[in-house]
Coordinates of C-alpha atoms in Angstrom, one line a residue:
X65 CA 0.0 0.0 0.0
X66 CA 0.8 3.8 -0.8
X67 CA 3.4 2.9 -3.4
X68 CA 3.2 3.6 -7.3
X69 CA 3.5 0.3 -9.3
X70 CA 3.7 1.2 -13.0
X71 CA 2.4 -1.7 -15.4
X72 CA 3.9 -2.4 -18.6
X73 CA 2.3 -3.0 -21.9
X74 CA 3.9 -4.7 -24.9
X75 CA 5.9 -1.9 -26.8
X76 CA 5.7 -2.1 -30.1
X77 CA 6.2 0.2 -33.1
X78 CA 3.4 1.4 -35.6
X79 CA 0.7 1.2 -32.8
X80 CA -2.7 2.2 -33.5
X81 CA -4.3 1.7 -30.8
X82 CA -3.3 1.2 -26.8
X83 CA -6.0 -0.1 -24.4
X84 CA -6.2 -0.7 -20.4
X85 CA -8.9 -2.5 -19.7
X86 CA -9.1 -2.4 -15.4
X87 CA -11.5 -4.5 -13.5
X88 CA -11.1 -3.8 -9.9
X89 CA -12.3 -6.3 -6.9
X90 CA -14.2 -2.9 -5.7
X91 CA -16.1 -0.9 -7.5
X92 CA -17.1 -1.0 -11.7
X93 CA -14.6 -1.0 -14.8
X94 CA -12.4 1.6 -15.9
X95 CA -10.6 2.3 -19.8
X96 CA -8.0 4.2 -20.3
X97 CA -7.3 4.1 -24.4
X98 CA -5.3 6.2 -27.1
X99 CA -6.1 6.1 -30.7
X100 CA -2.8 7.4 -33.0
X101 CA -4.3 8.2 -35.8
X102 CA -6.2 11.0 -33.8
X103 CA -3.4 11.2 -31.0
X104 CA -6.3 10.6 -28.8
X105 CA -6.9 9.8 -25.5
X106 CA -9.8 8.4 -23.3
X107 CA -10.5 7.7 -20.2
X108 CA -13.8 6.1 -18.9
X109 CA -14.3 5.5 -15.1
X110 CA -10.9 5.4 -13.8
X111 CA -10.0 7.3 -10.7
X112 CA -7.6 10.2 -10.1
X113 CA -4.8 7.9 -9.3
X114 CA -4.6 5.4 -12.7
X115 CA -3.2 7.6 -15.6
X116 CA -0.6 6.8 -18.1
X117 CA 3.2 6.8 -16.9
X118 CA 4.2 9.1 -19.5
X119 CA 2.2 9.9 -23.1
X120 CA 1.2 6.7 -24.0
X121 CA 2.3 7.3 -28.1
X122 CA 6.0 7.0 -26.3
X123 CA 5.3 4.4 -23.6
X124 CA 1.9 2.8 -23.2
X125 CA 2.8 1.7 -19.1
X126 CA 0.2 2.4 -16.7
X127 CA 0.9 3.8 -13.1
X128 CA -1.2 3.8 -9.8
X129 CA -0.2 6.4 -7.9
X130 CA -0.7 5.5 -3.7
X131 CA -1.9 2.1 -4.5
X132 CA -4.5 0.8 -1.5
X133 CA -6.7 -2.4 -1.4
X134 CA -9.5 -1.1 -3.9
X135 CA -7.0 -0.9 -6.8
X136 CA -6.5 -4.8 -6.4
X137 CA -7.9 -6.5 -9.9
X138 CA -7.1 -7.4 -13.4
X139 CA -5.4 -5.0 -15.6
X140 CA -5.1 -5.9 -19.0
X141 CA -3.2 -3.9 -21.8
X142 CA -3.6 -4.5 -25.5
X143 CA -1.4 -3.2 -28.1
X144 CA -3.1 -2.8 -31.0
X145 CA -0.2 -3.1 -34.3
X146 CA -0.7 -3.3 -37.8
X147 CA 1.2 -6.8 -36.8
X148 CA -1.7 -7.6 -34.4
X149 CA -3.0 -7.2 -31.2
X150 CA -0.7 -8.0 -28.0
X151 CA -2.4 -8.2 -24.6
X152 CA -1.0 -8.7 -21.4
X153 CA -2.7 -9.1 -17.8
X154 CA -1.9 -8.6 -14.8
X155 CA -3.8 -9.8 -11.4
X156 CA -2.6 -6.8 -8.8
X157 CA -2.7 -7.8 -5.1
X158 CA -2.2 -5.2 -2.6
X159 CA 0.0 -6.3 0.5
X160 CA -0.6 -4.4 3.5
X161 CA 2.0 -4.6 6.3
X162 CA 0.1 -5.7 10.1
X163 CA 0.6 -2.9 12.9
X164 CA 2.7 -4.7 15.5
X165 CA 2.0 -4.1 19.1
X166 CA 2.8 -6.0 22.2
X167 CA 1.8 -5.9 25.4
X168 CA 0.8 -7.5 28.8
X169 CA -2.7 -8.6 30.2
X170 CA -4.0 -8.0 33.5
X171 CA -2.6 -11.1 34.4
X172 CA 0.9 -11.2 33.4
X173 CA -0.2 -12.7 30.0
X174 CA 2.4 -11.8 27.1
X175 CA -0.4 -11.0 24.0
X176 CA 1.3 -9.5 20.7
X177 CA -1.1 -8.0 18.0
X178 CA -0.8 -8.5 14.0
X179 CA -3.2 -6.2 13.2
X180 CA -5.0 -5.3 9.7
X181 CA -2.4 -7.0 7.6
X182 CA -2.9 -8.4 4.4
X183 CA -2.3 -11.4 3.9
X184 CA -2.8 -12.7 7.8
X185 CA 0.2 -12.3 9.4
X186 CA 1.9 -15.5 10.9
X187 CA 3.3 -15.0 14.6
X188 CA 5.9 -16.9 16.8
X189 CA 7.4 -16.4 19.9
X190 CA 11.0 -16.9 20.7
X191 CA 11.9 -19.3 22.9
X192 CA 9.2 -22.4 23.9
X193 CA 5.4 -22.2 25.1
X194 CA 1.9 -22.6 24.8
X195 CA 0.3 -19.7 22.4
X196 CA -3.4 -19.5 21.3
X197 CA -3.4 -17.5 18.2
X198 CA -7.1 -16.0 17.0
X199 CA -8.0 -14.2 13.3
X200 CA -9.9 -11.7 13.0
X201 CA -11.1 -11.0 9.3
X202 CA -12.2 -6.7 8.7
X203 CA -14.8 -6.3 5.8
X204 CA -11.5 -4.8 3.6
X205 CA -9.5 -7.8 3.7
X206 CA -7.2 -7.3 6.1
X207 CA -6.5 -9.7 9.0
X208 CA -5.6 -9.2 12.8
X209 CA -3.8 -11.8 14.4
X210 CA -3.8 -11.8 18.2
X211 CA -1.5 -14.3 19.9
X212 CA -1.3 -14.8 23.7
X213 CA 1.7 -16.3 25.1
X214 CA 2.7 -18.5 28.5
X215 CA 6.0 -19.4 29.0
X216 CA 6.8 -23.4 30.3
X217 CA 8.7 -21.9 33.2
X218 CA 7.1 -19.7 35.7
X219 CA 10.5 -17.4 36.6
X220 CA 10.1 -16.9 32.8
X221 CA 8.6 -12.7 32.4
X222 CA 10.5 -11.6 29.1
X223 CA 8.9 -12.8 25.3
X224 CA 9.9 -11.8 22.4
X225 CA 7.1 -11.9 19.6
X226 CA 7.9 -12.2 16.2
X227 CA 5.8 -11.6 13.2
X228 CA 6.1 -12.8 9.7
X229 CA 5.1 -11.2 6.3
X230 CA 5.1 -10.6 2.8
X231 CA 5.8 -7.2 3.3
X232 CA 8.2 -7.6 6.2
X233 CA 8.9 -9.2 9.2
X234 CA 9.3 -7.5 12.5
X235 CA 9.8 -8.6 16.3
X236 CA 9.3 -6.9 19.3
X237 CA 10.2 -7.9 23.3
X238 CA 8.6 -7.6 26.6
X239 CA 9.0 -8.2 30.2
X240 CA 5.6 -8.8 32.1

């Protein structure tokens, strides 16, 4: 999330016609097309943040400026040539890295929070024990991951939780 992929279509020579053809998870279709012989371009339902990386008669690449979880979809460029036509898809999923916090119960309990990653985050504690780890699925996809911890020895009062991701691992320690 928030970075700017940039797609890229088939470049060709003599093109007469470009085509993105975007069909998000969320929301309806978009177009985005140039025509050369008019040196014409179109847009129809796209947002803002999809416009060509550059003009589209010199490179027909697509960019997504601060990409979030409603751009995820198929995106599917076709280069139109006197040659033929040259498509190429692309299915865009958005990882979004979890909010790590930990922190201690009432009761001494060691609990670390994954929260509203995407993918579900996986998480592990250093050093042995018993964990319960729950999911929690949000309506946009994301996944928090709460993890409570209790060490095999008693005398035992500093965890470290560590938390594993696509989009990066962390790890954070504690002493309850």
């Amino acid at each position: 999330t928030g970075n700017s992929p940039v797609l890229i279509c088939a470049h060709k020579s003599n093109v007469t016609m470009v085509t993105w053809k975007i069909s998000p998870k969320v929301g309806g279709p978009c177009t985005l097309g140039y025509r050369a012989d008019h040196n014409q371009t179109d847009r129809t339902n796209c947002s803002d943040s999809m416009n060509w990386k550059s003009r589209p008669d010199w490179d027909p690449a697509l960019e997504i400026r601060h990409v979030g979880i409603a751009h995820e979809g198929n995106y599917t460029c076709e280069v139109v040539t006197v040659g033929g036509n040259f498509p190429k898809t692309y299915l865009l999923s958005v990882l979004v890295p979890p909010q790590l916090t930990l922190f201690c119960d009432g009761h001494g309990t060691h609990v670390c929070k994954a929260a509203a990653g995407k993918p579900a985050a996986q998480v592990w504690w250093v050093l042995g024990g018993n964990s319960t780890p729950k999911e929690e699925s949000h309506g946009n996809g994301t996944v928090t991951v709460l993890s409570k911890f209790t060490a095999h020895s008693t005398g035992m009062t500093n965890a470290t939780c560590v938390v594993f991701h696509p989009a990066g691992n962390q790890s954070k320690s504690i002493t309850c």
